[in-house]
Short mmCIF file of C-alpha atoms in Angstrom, two decimals:
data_model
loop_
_atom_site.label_atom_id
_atom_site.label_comp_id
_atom_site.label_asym_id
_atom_site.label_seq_id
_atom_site.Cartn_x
_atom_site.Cartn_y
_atom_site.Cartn_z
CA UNK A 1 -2.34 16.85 -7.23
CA UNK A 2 -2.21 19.37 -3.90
CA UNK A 3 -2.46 16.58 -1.40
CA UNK A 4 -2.52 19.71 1.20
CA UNK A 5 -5.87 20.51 -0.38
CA UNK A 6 -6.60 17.36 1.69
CA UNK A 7 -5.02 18.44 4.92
CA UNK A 8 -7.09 21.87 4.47
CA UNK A 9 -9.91 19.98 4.07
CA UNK A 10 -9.67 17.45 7.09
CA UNK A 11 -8.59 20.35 9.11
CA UNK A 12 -11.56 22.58 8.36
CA UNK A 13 -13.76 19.45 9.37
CA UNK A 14 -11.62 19.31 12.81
CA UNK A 15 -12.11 23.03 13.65
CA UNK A 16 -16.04 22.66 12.77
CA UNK A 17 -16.95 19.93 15.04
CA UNK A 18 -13.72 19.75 17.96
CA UNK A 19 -14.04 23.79 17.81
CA UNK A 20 -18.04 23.80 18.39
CA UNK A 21 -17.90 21.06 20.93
CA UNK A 22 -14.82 21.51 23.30
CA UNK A 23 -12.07 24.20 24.34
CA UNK A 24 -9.30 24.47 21.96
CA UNK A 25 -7.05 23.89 24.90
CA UNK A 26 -8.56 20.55 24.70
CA UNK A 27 -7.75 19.69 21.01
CA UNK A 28 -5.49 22.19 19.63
CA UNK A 29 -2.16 21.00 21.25
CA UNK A 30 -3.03 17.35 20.03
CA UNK A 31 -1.36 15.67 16.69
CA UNK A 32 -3.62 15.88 13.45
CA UNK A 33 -4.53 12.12 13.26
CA UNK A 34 -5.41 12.37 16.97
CA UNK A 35 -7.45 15.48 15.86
CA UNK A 36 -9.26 13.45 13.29
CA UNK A 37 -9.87 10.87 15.13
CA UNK A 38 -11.26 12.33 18.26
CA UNK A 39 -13.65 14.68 15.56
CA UNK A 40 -14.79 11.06 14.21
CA UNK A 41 -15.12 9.53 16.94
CA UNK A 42 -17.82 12.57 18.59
CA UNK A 43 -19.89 12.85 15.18
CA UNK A 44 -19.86 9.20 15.46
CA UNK A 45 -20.83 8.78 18.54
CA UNK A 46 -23.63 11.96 17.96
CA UNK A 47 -24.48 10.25 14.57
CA UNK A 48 -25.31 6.95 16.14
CA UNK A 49 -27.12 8.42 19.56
CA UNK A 50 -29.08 11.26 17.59
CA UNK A 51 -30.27 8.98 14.63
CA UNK A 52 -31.38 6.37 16.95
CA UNK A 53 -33.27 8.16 19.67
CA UNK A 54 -35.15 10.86 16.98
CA UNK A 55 -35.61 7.13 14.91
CA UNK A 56 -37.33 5.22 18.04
CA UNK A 57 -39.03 7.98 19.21
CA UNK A 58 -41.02 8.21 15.90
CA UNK A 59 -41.76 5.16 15.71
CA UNK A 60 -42.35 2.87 19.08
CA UNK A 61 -43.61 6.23 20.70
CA UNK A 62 -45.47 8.96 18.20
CA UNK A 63 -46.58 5.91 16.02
CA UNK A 64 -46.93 3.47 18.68
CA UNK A 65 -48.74 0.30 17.19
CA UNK A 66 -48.83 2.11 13.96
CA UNK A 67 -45.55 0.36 12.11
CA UNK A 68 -45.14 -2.46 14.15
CA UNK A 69 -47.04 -4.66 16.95
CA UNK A 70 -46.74 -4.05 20.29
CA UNK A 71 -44.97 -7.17 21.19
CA UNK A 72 -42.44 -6.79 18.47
CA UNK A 73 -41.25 -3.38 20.17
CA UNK A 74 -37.80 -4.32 21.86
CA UNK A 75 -37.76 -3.49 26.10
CA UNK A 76 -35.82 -0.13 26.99
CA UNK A 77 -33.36 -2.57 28.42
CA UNK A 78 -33.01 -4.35 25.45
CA UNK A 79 -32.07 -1.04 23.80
CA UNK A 80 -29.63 -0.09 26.52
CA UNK A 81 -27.71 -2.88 26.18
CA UNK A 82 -27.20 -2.25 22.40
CA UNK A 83 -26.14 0.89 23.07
CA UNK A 84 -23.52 -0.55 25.37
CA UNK A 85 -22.16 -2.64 22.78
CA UNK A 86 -21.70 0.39 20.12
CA UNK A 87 -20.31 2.73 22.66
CA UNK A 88 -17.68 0.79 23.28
CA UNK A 89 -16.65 -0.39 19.63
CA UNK A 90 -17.29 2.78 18.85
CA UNK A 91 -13.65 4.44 19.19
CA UNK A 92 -12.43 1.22 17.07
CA UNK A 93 -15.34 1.97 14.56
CA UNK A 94 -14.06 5.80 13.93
CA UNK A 95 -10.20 4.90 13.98
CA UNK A 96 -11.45 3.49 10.39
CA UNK A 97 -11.84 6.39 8.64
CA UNK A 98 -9.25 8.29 10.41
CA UNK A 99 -6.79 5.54 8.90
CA UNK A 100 -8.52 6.46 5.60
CA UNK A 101 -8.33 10.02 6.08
CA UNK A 102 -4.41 9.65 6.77
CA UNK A 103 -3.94 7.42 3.75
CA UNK A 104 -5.51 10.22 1.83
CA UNK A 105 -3.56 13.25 3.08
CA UNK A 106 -0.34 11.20 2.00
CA UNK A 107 -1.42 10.23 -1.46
CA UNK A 108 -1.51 6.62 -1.11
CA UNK A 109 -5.09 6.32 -2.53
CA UNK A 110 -7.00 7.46 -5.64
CA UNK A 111 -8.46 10.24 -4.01
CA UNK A 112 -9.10 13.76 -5.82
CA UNK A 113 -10.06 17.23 -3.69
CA UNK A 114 -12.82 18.38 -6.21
CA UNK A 115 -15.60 17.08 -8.23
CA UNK A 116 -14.08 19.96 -10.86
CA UNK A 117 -11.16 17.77 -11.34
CA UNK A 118 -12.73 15.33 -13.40
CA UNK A 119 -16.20 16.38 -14.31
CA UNK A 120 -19.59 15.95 -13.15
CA UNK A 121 -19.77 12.93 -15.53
CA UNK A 122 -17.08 11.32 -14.69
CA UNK A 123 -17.65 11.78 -10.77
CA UNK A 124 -21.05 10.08 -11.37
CA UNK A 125 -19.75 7.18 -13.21
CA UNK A 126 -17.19 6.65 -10.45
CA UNK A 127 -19.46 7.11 -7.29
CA UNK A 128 -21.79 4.28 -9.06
CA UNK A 129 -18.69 2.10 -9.80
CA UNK A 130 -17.51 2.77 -6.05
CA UNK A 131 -20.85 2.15 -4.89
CA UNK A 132 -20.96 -1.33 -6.82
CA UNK A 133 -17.41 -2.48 -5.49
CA UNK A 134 -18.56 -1.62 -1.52
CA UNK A 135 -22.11 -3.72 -2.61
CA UNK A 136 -19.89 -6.82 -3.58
CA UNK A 137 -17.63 -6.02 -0.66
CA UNK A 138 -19.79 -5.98 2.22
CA UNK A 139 -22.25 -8.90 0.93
CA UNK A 140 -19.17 -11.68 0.76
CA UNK A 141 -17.27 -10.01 4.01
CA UNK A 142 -20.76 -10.57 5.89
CA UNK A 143 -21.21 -13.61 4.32
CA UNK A 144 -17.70 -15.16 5.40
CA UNK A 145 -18.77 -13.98 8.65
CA UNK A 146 -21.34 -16.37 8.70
CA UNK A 147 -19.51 -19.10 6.64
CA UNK A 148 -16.00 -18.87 8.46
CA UNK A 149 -17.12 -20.63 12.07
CA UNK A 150 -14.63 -18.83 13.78
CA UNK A 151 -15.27 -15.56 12.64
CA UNK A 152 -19.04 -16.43 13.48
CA UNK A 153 -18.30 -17.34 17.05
CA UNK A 154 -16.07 -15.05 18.09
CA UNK A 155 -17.35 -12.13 16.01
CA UNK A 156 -20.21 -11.98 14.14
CA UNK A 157 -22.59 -13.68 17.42
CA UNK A 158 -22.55 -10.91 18.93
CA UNK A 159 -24.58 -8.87 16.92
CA UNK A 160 -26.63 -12.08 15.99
CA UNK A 161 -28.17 -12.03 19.80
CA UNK A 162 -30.73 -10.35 18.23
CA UNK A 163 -32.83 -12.85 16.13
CA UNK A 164 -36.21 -11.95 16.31
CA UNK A 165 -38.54 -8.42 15.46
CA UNK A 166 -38.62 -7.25 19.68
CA UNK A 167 -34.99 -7.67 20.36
CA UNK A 168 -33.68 -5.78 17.13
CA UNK A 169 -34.17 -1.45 17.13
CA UNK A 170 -32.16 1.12 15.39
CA UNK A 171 -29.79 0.94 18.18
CA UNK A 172 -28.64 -3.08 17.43
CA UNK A 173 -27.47 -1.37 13.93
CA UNK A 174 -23.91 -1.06 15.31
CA UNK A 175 -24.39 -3.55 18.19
CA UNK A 176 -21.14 -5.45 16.58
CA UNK A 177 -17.62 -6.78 17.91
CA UNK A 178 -15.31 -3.94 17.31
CA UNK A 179 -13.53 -5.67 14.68
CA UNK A 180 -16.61 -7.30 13.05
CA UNK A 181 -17.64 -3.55 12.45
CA UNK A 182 -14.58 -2.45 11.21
CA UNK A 183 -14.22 -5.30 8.45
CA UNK A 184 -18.00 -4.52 7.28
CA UNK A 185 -16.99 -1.50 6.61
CA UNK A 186 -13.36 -2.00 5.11
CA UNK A 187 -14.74 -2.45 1.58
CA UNK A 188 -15.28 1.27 1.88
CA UNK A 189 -11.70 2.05 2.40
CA UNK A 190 -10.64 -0.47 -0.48
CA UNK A 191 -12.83 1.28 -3.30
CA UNK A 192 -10.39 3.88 -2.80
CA UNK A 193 -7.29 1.97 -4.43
CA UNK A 194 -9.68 0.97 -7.00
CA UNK A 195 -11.54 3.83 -8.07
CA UNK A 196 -11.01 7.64 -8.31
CA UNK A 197 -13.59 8.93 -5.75
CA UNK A 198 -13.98 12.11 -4.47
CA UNK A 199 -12.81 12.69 -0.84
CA UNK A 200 -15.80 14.49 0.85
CA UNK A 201 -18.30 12.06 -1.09
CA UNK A 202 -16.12 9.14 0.21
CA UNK A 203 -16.92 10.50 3.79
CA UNK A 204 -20.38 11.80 3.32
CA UNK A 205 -21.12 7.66 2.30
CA UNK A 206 -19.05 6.35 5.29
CA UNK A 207 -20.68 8.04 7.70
CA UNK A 208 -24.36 7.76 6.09
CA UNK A 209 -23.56 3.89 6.76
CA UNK A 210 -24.60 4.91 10.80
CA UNK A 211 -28.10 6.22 9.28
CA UNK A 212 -28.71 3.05 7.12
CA UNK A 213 -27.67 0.30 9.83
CA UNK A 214 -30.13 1.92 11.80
CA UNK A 215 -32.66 2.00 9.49
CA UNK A 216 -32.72 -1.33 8.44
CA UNK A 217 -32.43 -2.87 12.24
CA UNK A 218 -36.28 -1.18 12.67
CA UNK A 219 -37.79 -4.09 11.30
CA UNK A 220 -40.27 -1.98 8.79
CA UNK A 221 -41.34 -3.37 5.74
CA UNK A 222 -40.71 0.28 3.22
CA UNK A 223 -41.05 -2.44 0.11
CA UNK A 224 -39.16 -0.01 -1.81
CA UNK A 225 -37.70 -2.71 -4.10
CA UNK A 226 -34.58 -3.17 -5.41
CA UNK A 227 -33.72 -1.85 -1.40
CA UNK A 228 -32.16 -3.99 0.86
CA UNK A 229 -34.62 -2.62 3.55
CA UNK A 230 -35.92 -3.53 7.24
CA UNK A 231 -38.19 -6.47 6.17
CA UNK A 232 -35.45 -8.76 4.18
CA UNK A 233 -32.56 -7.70 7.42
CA UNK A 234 -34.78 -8.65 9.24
CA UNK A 235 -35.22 -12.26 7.62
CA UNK A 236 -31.31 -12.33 8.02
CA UNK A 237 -31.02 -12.53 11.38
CA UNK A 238 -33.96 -14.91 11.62
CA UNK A 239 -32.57 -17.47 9.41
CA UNK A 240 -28.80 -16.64 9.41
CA UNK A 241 -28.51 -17.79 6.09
CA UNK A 242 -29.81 -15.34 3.50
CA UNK A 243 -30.40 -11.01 2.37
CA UNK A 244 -26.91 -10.69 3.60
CA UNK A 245 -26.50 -7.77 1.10
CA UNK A 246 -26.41 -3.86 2.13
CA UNK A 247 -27.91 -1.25 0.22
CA UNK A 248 -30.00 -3.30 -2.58
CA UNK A 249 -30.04 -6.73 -3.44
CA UNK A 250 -28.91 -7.38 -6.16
CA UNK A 251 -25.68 -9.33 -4.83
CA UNK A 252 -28.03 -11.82 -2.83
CA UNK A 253 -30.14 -12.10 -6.24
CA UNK A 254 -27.09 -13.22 -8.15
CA UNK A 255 -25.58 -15.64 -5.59
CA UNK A 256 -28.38 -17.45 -4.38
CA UNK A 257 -28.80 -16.33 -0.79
CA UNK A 258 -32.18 -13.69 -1.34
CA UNK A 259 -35.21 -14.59 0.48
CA UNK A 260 -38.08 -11.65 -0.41
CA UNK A 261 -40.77 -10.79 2.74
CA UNK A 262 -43.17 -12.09 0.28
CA UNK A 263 -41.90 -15.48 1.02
CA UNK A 264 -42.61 -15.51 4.58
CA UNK A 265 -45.97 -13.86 4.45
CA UNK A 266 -46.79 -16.78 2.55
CA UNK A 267 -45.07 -19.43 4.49
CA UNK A 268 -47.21 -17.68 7.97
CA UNK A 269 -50.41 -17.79 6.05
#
């Protein structure tokens, strides 16, 4: 394998967003990790802003009482001070997939440049394999987060502030301790010593995790079952014990921990 088909690619991702955003002066001189990182850490940061103003805009503003009661829409201060939180992890949060990216350029992962390298059927197969390994991964490392008392207190708390429908927004999605983000995340970096992914896919996925933590922080109900949407995360940080899955779940089904909204639309009737 060309692992400089990697460095071409990572580079060509540098020059798109450092070269449309600052001076080359600025960026050119500096290191390629640095490069990376600094180019993750501004679509990041854009990512996360963007996604959550366009997202609370729609819907505590143009559908205002339409999705969700006025007293379960979270104060502009509330919102500020998620914000705070995520700005400041958010340089550890992107050093993640730089440290991937790195890993990758050297070889040290099962990586491959092009989906022509293996097939459209096999790429398929190995995205849904991946996919499966970061399900399992994130649903026991947030789990232990909430099991391990340490990790709880000193970690995981901080995003747990927000426990009920008007202190949680889009924004609280990446309202975590630096390295409590980072390890909900790390199963993402893993699946690459375990699978053959492809690269771009790999951080096309990583970076569609800033979409998703917003989206299911809003505290809609989309009932778009198997989804781990807005109405069970929701649950989660009400009862701190269950729906600790990501994308569907499936992993909270088989271990015990899934509580359906159903459940507490019954229990409030």
């Amino acid at each position: 394998m060309d692992l400089g088909l990697f460095v071409e690619e990572t580079s060509l991702y540098n020059r798109i967003v450092l070269g449309s955003l600052l001076p080359g002066a600025a960026w050119d001189p500096l290191p390629h990790f640095l490069q990376t990182w600094l180019r993750n850490y501004i679509a990041g940061c854009l990512l996360y802003l963007v996604t959550g103003f366009l997202w609370c805009f729609y819907i505590y503003h143009l559908y205002r009482n339409v999705f969700l009661p006025r007293d379960a829409i979270p104060s502009r201060r509330a919102m500020q001070l998620q914000i705070c939180v995520a700005m400041k992890a958010m340089p550890w949060y992107t050093l993640l997939p730089t440290v991937s990216e790195h890993m990758i350029e050297n070889g040290w992962t099962r990586c491959f440049p092009s989906i022509s390298d293996i097939g459209w059927a096999a790429y398929l197969m190995n995205v849904a394999v991946y996919l499966v390994i970061v399900e399992f991964g994130i649903y026991w490392m947030h789990r232990e987060l909430h099991d391990i008392k340490p990790l709880y207190k000193y970690l995981h708390a901080t995003h747990h502030i927000y426990n009920k429908e008007n202190t949680l927004s889009p924004f609280a999605g990446l309202a975590f301790h630096p390295l409590d983000g980072v390890l909900q995340a790390l199963p993402h970096v893993i699946s690459l010593f375990l699978v053959p992914m492809h690269f771009r896919t790999h951080i096309i996925l990583l970076f569609m995790e800033g979409i998703w933590t917003a989206n299911i922080h809003d505290c809609i109900n989309g009932k778009l079952w198997p989804v781990m949407g807005a109405a069970y995360h929701t649950i989660h940080h009400t009862t701190y014990r269950h729906n600790y899955g990501h994308y569907t779940i499936w992993m909270d089904w088989m271990f015990g921990t899934l509580r359906p909204p159903a459940d507490e639309e019954t229990k409030e009737k």
